[in-house]
mmCIF file of C-alpha atoms and ligand atoms in Angstrom:
data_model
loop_
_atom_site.group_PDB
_atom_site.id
_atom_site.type_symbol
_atom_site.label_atom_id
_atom_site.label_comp_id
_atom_site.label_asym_id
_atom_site.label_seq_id
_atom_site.Cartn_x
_atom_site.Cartn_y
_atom_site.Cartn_z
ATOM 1 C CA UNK A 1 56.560 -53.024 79.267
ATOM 2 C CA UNK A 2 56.697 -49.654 81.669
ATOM 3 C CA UNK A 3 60.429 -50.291 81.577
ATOM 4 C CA UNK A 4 60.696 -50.588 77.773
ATOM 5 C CA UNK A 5 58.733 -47.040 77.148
ATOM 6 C CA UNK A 6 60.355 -45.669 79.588
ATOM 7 C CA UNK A 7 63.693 -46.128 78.270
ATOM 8 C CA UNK A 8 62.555 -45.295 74.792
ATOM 9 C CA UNK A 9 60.974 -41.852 76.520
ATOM 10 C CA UNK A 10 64.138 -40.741 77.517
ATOM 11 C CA UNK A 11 66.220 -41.797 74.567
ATOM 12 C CA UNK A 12 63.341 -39.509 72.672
ATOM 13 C CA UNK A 13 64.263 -37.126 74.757
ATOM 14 C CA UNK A 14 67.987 -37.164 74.482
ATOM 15 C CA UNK A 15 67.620 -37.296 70.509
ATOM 16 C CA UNK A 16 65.100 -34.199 71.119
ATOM 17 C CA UNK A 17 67.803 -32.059 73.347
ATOM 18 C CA UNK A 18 70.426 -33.418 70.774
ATOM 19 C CA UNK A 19 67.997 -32.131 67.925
ATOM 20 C CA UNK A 20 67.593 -28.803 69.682
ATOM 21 C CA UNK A 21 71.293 -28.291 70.434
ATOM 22 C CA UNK A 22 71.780 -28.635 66.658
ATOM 23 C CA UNK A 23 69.392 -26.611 65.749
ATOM 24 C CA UNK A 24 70.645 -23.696 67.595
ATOM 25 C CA UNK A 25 74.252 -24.251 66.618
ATOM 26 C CA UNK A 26 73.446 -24.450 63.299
ATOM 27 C CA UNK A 27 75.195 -21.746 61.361
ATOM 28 C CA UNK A 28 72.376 -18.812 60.597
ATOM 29 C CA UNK A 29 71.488 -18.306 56.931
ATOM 30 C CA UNK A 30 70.811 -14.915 55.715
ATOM 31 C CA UNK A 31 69.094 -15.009 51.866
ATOM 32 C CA UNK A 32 69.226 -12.117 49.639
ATOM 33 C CA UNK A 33 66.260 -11.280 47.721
ATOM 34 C CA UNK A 34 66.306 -8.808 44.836
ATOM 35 C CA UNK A 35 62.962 -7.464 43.009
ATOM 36 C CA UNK A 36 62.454 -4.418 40.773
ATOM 37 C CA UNK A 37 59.258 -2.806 42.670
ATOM 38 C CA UNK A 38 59.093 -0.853 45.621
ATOM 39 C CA UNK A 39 58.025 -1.937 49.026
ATOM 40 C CA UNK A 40 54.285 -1.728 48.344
ATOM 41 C CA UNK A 41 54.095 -4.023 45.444
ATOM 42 C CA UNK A 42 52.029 -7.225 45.310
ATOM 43 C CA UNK A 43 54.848 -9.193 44.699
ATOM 44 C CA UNK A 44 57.733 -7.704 47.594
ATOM 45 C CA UNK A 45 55.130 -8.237 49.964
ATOM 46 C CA UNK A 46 54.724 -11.625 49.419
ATOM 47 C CA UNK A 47 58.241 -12.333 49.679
ATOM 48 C CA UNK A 48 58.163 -10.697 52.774
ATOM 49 C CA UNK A 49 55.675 -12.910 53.462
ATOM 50 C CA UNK A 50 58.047 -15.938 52.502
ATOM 51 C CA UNK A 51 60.677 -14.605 54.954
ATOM 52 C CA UNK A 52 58.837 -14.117 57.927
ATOM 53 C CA UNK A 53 57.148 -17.637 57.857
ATOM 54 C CA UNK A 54 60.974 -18.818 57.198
ATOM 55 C CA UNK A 55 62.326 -16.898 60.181
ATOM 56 C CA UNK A 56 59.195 -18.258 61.896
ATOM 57 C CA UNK A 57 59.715 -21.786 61.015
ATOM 58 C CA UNK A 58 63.403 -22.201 62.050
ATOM 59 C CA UNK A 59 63.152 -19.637 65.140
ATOM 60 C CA UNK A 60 65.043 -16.783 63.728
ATOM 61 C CA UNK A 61 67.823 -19.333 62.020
ATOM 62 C CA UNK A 62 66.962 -18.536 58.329
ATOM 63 C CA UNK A 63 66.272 -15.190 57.165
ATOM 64 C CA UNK A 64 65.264 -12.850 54.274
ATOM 65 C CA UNK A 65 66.503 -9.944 53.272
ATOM 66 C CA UNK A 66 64.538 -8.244 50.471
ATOM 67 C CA UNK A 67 66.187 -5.820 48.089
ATOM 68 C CA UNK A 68 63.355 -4.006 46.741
ATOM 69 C CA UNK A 69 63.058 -1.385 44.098
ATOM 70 C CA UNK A 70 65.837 -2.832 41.777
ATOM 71 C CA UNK A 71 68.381 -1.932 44.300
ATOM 72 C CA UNK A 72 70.823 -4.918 42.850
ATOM 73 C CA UNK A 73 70.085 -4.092 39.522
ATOM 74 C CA UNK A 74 68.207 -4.489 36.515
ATOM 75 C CA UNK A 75 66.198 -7.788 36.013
ATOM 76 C CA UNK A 76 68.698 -8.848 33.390
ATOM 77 C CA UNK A 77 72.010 -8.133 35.715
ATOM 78 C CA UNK A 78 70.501 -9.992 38.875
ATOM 79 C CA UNK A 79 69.397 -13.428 36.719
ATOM 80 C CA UNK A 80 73.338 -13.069 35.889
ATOM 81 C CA UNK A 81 74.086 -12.882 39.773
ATOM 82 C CA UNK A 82 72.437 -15.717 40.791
ATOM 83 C CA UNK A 83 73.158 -18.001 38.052
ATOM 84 C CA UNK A 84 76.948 -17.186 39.700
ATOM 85 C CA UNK A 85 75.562 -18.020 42.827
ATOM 86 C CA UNK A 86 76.546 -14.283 44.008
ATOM 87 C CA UNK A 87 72.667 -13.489 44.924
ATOM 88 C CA UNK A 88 70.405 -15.991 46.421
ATOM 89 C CA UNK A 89 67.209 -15.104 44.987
ATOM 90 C CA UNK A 90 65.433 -13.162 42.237
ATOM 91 C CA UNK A 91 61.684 -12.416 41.794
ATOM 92 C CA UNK A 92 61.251 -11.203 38.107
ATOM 93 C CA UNK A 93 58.752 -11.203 35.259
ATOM 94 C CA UNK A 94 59.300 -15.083 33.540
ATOM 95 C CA UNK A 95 59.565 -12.871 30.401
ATOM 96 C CA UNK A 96 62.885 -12.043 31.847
ATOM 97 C CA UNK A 97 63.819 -15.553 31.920
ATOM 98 C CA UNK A 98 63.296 -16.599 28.199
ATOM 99 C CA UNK A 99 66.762 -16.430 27.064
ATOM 100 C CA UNK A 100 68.289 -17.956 29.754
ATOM 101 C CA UNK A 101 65.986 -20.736 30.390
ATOM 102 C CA UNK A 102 63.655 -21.737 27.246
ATOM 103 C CA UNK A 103 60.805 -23.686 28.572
ATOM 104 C CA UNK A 104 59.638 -20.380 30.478
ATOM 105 C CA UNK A 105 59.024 -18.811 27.005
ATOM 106 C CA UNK A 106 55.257 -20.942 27.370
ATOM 107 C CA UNK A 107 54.034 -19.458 29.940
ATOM 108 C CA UNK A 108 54.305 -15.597 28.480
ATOM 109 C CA UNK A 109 53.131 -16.759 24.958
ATOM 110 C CA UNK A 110 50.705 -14.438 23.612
ATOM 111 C CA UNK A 111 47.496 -15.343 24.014
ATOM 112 C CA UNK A 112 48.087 -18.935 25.608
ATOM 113 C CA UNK A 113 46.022 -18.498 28.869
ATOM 114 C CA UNK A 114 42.453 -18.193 28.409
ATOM 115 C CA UNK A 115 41.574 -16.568 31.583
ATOM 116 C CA UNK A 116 43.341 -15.904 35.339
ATOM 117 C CA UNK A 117 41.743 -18.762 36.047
ATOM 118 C CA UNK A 118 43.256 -21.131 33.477
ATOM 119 C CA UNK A 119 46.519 -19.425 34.208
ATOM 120 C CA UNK A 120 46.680 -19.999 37.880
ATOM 121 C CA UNK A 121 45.408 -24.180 37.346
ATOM 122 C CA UNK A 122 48.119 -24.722 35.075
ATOM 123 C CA UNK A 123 50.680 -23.088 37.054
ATOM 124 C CA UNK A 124 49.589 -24.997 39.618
ATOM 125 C CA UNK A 125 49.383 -28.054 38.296
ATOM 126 C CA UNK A 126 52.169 -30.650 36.559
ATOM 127 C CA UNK A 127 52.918 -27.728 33.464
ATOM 128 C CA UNK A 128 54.058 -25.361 35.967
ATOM 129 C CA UNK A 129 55.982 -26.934 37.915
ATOM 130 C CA UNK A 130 57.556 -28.902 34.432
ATOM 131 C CA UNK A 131 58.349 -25.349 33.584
ATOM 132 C CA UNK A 132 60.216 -24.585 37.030
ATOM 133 C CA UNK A 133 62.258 -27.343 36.840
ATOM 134 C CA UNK A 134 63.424 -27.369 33.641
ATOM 135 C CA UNK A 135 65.337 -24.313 34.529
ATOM 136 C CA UNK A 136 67.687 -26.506 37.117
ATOM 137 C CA UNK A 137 70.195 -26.976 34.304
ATOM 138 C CA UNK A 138 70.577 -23.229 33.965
ATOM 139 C CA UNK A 139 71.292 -22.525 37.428
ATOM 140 C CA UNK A 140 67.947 -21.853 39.195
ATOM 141 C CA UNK A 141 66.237 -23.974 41.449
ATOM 142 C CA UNK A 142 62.353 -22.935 39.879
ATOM 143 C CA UNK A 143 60.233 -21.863 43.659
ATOM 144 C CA UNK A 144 56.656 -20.300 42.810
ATOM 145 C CA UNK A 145 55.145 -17.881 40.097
ATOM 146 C CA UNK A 146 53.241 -14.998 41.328
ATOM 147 C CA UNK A 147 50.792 -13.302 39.280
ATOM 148 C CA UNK A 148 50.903 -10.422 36.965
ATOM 149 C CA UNK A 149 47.471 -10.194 35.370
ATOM 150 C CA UNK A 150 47.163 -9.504 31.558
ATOM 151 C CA UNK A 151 49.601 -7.555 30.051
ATOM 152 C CA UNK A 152 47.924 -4.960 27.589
ATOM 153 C CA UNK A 153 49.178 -2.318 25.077
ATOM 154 C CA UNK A 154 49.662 1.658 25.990
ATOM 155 C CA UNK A 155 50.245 4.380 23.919
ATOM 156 C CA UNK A 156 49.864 8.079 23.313
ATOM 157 C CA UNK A 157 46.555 7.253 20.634
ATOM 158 C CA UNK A 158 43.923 4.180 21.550
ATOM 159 C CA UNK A 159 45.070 0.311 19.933
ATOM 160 C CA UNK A 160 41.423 -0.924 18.580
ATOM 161 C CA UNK A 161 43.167 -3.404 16.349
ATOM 162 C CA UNK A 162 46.438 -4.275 15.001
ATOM 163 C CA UNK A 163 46.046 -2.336 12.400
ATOM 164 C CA UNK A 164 46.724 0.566 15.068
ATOM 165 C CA UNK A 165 50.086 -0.850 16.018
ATOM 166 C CA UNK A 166 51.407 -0.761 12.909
ATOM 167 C CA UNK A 167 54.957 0.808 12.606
ATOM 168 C CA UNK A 168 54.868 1.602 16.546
ATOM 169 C CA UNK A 169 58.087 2.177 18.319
ATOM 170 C CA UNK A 170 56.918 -0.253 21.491
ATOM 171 C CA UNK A 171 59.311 -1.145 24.521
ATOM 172 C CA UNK A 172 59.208 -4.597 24.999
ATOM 173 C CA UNK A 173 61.305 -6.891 27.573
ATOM 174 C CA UNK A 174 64.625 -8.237 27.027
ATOM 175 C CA UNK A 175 63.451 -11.023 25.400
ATOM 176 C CA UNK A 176 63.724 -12.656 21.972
ATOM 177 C CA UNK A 177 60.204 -13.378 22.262
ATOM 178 C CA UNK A 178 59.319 -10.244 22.833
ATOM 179 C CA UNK A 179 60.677 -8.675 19.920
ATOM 180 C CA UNK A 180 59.170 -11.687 17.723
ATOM 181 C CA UNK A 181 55.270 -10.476 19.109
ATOM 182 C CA UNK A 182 55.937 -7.088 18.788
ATOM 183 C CA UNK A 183 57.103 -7.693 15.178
ATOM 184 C CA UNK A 184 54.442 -10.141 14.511
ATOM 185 C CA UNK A 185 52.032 -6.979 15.746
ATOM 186 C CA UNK A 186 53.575 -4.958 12.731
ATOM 187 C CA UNK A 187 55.774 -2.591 15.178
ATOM 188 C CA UNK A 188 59.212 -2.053 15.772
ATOM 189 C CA UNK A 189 60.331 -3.657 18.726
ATOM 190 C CA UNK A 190 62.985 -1.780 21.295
ATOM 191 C CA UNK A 191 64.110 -4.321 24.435
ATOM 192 C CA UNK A 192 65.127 -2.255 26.964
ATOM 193 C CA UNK A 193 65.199 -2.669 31.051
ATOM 194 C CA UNK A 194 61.731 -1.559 32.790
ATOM 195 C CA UNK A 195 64.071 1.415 34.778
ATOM 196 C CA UNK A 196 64.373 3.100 31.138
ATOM 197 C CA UNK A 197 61.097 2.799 29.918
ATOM 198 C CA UNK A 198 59.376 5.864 31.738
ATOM 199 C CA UNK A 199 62.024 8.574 30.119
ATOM 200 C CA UNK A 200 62.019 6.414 26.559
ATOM 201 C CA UNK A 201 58.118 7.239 26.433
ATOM 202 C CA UNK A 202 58.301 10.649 27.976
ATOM 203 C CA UNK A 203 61.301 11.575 25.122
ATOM 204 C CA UNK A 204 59.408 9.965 22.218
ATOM 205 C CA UNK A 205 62.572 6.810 21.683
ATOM 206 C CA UNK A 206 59.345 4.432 22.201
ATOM 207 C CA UNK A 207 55.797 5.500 21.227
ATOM 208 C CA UNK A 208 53.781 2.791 23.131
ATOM 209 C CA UNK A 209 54.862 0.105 26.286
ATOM 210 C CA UNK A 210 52.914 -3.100 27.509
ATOM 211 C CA UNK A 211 52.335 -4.313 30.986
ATOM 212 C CA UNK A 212 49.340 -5.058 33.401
ATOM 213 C CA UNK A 213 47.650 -1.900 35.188
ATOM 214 C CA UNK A 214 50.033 -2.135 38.077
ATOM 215 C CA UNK A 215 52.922 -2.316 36.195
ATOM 216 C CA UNK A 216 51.371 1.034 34.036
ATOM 217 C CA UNK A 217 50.350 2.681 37.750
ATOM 218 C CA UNK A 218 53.599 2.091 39.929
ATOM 219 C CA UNK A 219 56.346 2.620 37.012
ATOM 220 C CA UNK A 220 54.522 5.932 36.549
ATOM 221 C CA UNK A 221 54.100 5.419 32.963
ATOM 222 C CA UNK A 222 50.190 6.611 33.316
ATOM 223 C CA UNK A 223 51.577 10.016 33.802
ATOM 224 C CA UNK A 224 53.285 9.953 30.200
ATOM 225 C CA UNK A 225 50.873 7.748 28.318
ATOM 226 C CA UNK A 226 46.951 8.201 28.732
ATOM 227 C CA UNK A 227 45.561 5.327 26.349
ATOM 228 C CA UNK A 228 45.458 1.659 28.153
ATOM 229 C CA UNK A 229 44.107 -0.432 25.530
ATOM 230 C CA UNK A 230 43.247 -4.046 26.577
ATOM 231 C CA UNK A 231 45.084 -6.089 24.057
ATOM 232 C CA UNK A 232 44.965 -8.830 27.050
ATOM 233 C CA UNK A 233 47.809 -10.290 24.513
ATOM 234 C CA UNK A 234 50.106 -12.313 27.576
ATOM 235 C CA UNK A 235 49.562 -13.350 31.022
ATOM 236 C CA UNK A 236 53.424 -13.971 31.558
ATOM 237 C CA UNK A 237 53.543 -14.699 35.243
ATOM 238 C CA UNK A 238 56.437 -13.514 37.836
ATOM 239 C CA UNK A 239 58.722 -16.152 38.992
ATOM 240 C CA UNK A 240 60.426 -16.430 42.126
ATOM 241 C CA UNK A 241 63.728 -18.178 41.525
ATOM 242 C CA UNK A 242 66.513 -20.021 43.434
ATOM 243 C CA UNK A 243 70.220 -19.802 42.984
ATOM 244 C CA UNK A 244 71.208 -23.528 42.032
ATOM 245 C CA UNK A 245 74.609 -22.856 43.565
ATOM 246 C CA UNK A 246 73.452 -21.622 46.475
ATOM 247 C CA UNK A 247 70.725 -24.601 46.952
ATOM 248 C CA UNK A 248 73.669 -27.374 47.012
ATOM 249 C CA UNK A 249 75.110 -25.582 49.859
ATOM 250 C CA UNK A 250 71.385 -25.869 51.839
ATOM 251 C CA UNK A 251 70.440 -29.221 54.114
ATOM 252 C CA UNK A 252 67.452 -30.898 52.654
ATOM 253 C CA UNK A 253 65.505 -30.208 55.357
ATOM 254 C CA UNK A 254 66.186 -26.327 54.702
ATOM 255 C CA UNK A 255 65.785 -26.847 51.063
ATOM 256 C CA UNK A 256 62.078 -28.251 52.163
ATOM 257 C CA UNK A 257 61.094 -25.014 54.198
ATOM 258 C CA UNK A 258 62.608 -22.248 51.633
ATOM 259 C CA UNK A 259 60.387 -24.230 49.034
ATOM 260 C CA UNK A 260 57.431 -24.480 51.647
ATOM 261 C CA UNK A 261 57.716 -20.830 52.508
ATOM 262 C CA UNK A 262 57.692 -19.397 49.007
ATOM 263 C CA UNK A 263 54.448 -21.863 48.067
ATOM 264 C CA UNK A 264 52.679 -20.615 50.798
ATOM 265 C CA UNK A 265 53.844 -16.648 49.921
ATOM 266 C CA UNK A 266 51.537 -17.225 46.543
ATOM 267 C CA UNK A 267 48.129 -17.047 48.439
ATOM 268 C CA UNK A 268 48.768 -14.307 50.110
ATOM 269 C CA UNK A 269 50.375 -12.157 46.457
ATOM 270 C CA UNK A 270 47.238 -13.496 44.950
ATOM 271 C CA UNK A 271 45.091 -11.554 47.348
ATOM 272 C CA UNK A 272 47.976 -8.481 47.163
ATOM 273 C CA UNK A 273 47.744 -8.739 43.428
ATOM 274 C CA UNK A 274 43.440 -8.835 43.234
ATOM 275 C CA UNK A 275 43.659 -5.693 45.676
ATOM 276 C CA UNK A 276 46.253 -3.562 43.867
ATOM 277 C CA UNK A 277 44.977 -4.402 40.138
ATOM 278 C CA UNK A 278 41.402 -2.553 41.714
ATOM 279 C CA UNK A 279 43.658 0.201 43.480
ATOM 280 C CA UNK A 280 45.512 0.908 40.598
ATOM 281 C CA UNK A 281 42.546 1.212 38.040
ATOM 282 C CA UNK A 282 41.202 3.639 40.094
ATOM 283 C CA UNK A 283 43.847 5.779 40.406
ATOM 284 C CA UNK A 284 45.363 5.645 36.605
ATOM 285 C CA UNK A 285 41.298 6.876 35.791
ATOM 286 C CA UNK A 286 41.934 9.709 38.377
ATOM 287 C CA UNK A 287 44.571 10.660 36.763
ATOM 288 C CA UNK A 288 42.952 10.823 33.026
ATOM 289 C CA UNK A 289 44.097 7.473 31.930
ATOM 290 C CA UNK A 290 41.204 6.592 29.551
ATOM 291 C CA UNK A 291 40.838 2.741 29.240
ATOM 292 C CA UNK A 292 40.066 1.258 25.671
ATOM 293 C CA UNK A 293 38.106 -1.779 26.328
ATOM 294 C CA UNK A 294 36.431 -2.066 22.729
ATOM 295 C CA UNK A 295 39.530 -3.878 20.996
ATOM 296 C CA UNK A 296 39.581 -6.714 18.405
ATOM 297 C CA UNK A 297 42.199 -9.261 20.448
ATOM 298 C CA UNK A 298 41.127 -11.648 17.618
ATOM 299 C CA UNK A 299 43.386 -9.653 15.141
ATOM 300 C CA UNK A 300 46.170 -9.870 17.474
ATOM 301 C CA UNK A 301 45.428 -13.179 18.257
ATOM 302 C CA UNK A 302 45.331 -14.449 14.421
ATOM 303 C CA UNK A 303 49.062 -12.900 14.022
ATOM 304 C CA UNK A 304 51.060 -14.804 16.398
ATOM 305 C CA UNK A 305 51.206 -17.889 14.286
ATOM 306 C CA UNK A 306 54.944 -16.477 13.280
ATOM 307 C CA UNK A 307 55.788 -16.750 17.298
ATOM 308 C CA UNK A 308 54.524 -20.067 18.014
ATOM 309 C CA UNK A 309 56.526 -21.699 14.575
ATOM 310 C CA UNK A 310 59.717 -19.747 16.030
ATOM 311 C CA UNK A 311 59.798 -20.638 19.776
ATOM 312 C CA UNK A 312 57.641 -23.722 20.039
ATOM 313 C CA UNK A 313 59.502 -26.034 18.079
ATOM 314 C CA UNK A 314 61.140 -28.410 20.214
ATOM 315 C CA UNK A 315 58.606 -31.930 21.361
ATOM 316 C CA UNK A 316 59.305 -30.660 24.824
ATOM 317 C CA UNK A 317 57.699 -27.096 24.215
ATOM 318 C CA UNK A 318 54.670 -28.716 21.619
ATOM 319 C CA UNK A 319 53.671 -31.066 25.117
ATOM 320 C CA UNK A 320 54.083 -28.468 27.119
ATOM 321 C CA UNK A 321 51.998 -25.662 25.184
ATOM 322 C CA UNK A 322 49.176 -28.842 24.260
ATOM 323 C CA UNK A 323 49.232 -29.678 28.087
ATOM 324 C CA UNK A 324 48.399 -25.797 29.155
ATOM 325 C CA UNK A 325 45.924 -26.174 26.392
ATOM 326 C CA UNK A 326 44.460 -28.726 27.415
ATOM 327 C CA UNK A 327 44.123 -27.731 31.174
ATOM 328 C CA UNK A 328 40.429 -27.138 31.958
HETATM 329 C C1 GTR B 1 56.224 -6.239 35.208
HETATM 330 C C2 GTR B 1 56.976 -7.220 36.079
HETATM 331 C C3 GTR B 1 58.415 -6.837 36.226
HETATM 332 C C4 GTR B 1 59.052 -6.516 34.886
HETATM 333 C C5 GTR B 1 58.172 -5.635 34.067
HETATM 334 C C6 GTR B 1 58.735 -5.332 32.695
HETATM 335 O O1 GTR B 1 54.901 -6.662 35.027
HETATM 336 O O2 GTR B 1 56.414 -7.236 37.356
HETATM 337 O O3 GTR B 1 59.067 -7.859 36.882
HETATM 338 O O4 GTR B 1 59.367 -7.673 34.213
HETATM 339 O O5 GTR B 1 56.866 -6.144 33.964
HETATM 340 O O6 GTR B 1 57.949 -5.167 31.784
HETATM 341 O O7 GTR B 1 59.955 -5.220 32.576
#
């Protein structure tokens, strides 16, 4: 018996040395992150997050490097990068993602979510991660969704109803989507990259722009536009995506952390997120932002039957939306 565990003790530790030695000569992998927002922003700190437990985890061998502040581009141009495999990663708005991969139109249909807290069980449950890997077949291997709040209507004059949008000139993303809610709100839709949108309100191209209060606060856009009306109409998450090129190339076992990482990145940008929606309030209000709280989100609401009978028609979709629906 002492003979029998003691051979199988050293051939333990002759696998372990032999797992070490591999480990070390394993080839390092650097990963290159791109994201839109500057250093400070909820969601570039949780991906920093993500790469430090990933250099943690593998002892330096797999690394992040985050590209913040759209440094590789607009949204738009880095989805095309890594869906060549030339960038590893992309954090962006799922908005951003609607004509490339379809399912993630759901999750930034108007008025879908009922609350944060609805959001954030669905994501987190079988609909969410449906929705991430239904984009496999376009090239991205689907990792996490951070959050992004409600996304809310602001304009030079206060939105009560949709009677007030009406014929307004309002930036939306690059998304077909998009342009189908802003037209179903009565206004002229005009898709253009979030890096244009400051001098499009400040020169009068766009009258109005929608986003959550951070969004409003760190593009600047309070210092243009004073009127923050709470339309609440989407709670389109962020989505932290995968080049599916790139993933073939990984081990499984690497493929296991990188997902591990970025799952555990989401607690901590949900804490970043809480903190800098309070942080930003308060200094958009400094600044003479007036918030319009007293708005009629049932007129909106009632409009976006058009949307719905344009980009949930497919049995896929129908489950999906019921399923989100029916999340408790
Ligand atoms: C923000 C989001 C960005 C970008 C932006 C936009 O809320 O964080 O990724 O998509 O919205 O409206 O373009």
């Amino acid at each position: 018996m002492m003979r029998a565990s003691k051979v199988a003790a050293a051939v333990l530790l002759v696998l372990g040395c032999l797992n070490i030695a591999h480990a070390a000569d394993a080839p390092k992998i650097e990963l290159r992150v791109s994201d839109v927002w500057d250093d400070d922003y909820p969601t570039v700190r949780a991906l920093r997050n993500m790469g430090e437990l990933l250099s943690q985890r593998t002892k330096g061998r797999i690394t992040l490097k985050v590209f913040s502040g759209g440094a590789l581009g607009s949204e738009k141009e880095t989805i095309e990068q890594v869906k060549l495999g030339a960038l590893d990663i992309i954090r962006v708005n799922s908005s951003a993602l609607n004509n490339t991969c379809p399912m993630t139109v759901v999750p930034a249909l108007p008025f879908l979510f009922r609350s944060i807290d609805h959001m954030h069980k669905a994501l987190d449950g079988a609909p969410g991660e449906q929705i991430l890997k239904s984009c496999e077949k376009d090239g991205f291997i689907g990792l996490a969704y951070y959050d992004s709040g409600a996304r809310s209507i602001y304009a030079k004059k206060p939105v009560h109803s949709i009677a007030d949008t009406k014929g307004m000139k309002i930036r939306v993303q690059p998304s077909d989507m998009w342009v189908s809610v802003a037209n179903a709100m009565g206004a002229n839709a005009t898709p253009m990259p979030l890096g244009e949108v400051y001098t499009g309100l400040k020169t009068g191209l766009i009258d109005a722009a929608e986003n959550n209060i951070p969004s409003y606060e760190g593009a600047k856009h309070f210092e243009v536009v004073k009127y923050y009306s709470k339309t609440e109409h989407s709670m389109a998450p962020e989505m932290v995506m995968f080049s599916a090129k790139k993933w073939a190339t990984l081990s499984k076992a690497d493929q296991a952390l990188v997902k591990e990482a970025a799952k555990s990145s989401v607690i901590q940008n949900r804490k970043y997120w809480a903190d800098r929606e309070n942080q930003s309030l308060a200094k958009v209000t400094a600044a003479g932002s007036i918030i319009v709280s007293d708005v009629d989100k049932k007129s909106f609401q009632d409009a976006m039957g058009p949307v719905y009978a344009k980009f949930v028609t497919t049995d896929e979709a129908k489950a999906l939306v019921k399923a989100i629906q029916d999340v408790k």
